[in-house]
XYZ file of C-alpha atoms in Angstrom:
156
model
C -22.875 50.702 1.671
C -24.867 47.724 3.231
C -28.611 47.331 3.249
C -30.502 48.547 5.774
C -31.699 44.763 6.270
C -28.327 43.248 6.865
C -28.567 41.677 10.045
C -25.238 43.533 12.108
C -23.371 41.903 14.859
C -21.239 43.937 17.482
C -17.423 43.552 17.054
C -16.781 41.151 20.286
C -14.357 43.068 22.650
C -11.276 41.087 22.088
C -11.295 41.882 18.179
C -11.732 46.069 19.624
C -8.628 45.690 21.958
C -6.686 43.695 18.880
C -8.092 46.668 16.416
C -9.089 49.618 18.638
C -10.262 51.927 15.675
C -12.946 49.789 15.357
C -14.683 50.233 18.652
C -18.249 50.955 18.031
C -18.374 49.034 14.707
C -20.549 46.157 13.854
C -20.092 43.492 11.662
C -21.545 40.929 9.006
C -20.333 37.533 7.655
C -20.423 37.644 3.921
C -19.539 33.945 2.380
C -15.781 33.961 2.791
C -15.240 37.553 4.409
C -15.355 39.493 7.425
C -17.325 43.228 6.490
C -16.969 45.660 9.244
C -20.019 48.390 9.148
C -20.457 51.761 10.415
C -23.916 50.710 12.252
C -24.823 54.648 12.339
C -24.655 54.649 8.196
C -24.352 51.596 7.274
C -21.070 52.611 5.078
C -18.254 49.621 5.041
C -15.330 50.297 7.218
C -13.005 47.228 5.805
C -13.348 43.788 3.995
C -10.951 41.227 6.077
C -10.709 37.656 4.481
C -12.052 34.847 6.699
C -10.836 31.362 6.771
C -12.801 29.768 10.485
C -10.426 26.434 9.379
C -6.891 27.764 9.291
C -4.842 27.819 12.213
C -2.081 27.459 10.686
C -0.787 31.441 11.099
C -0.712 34.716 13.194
C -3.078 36.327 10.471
C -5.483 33.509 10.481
C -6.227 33.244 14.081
C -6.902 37.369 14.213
C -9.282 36.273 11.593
C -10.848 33.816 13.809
C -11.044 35.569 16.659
C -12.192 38.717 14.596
C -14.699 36.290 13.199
C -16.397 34.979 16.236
C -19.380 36.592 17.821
C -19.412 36.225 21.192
C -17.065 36.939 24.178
C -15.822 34.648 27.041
C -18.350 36.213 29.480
C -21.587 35.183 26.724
C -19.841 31.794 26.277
C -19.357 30.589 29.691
C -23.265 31.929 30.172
C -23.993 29.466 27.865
C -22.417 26.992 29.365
C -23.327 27.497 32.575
C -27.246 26.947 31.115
C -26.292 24.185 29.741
C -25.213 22.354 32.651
C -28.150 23.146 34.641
C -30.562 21.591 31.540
C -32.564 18.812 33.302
C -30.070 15.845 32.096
C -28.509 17.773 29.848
C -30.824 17.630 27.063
C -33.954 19.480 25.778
C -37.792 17.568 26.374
C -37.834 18.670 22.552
C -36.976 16.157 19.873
C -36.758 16.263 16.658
C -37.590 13.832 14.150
C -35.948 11.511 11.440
C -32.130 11.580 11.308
C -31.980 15.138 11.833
C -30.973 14.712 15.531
C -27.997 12.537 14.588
C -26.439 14.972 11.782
C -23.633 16.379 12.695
C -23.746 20.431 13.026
C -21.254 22.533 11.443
C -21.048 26.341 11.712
C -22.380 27.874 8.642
C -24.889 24.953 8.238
C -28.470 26.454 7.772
C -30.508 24.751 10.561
C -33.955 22.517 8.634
C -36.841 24.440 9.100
C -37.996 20.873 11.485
C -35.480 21.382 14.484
C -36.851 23.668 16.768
C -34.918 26.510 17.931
C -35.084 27.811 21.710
C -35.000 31.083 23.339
C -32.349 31.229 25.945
C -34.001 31.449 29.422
C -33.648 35.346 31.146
C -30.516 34.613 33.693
C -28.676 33.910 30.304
C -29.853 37.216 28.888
C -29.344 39.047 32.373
C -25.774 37.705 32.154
C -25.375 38.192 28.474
C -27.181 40.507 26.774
C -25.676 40.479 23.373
C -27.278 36.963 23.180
C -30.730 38.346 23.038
C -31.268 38.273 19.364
C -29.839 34.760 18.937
C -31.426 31.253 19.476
C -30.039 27.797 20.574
C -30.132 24.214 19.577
C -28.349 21.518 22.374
C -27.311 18.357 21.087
C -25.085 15.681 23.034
C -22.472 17.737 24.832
C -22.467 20.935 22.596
C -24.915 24.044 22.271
C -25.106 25.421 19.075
C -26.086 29.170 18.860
C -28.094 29.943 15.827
C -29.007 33.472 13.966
C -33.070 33.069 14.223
C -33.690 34.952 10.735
C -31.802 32.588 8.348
C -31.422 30.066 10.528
C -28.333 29.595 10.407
C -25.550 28.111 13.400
C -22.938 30.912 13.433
C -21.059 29.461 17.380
C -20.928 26.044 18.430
C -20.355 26.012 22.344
C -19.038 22.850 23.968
């Protein structure tokens, strides 16, 4: 069983049509595995390893894919907000050499960077975004979980 304060994440559709018995599931990212959740009790469906660097087999891109947490419609929404950012860039800046670090997924955002909202035609377009946040930087948007701030997509 998970705690009730686990923060769940809806299987994207392409992992459902790989693994159909797990429509309706959600999932959580737990250090080095995928857990798949019963969001009605909470109650662990499976365990599935996770390894977001290997490419190198069949089994590891399922993984990927099972891994990530948004679909091609919620990306491209995010990239189509991107583009239309006034030069491409946020009026926000940070300070100190935290604007040049580089940003891996899995890195916990510093409590200095500020996080945005996305605007509503993202969230009209994708609504599973709702709950996240954003940080843009260069070329890439980085989609973070607000709670532990934490990037869990990076979105070029």
């Amino acid at each position: 069983m998970v705690p009730r304060d686990v923060h769940l994440s809806t299987l994207p559709p392409d992992v459902v049509e790989i693994v159909p018995q797990y429509r309706g599931y959600s999932f959580a990212l737990v250090k080095d595995e995928i857990v798949v959740v019963d969001p009605a009790t909470y109650k662990i469906v499976t365990v599935l390893p996770y390894s977001g660097k290997s490419t190198a087999t069949t089994t590891s891109t399922t993984r990927e894919r099972s891994a990530s947490k948004f679909s091609d419609r919620d990306r491209d929404a995010i990239r189509k907000h991107a583009k239309a950012r006034p030069e491409g860039r946020s009026e926000r800046q940070t300070t100190g050499s935290t604007a040049r670090t580089e940003i891996h997924v899995g890195d916990r955002v510093p409590d200095s960077v500020e996080v945005e909202e996305f605007p509503s035609t993202v969230y009209r377009d994708a609504p599973d975004l709702r709950e996240y946040r954003y940080i843009h930087r260069d070329t890439r948007t980085y989609v973070i979980e607000p709670r532990e701030r934490r990037v869990i997509e990076e979105i070029d």
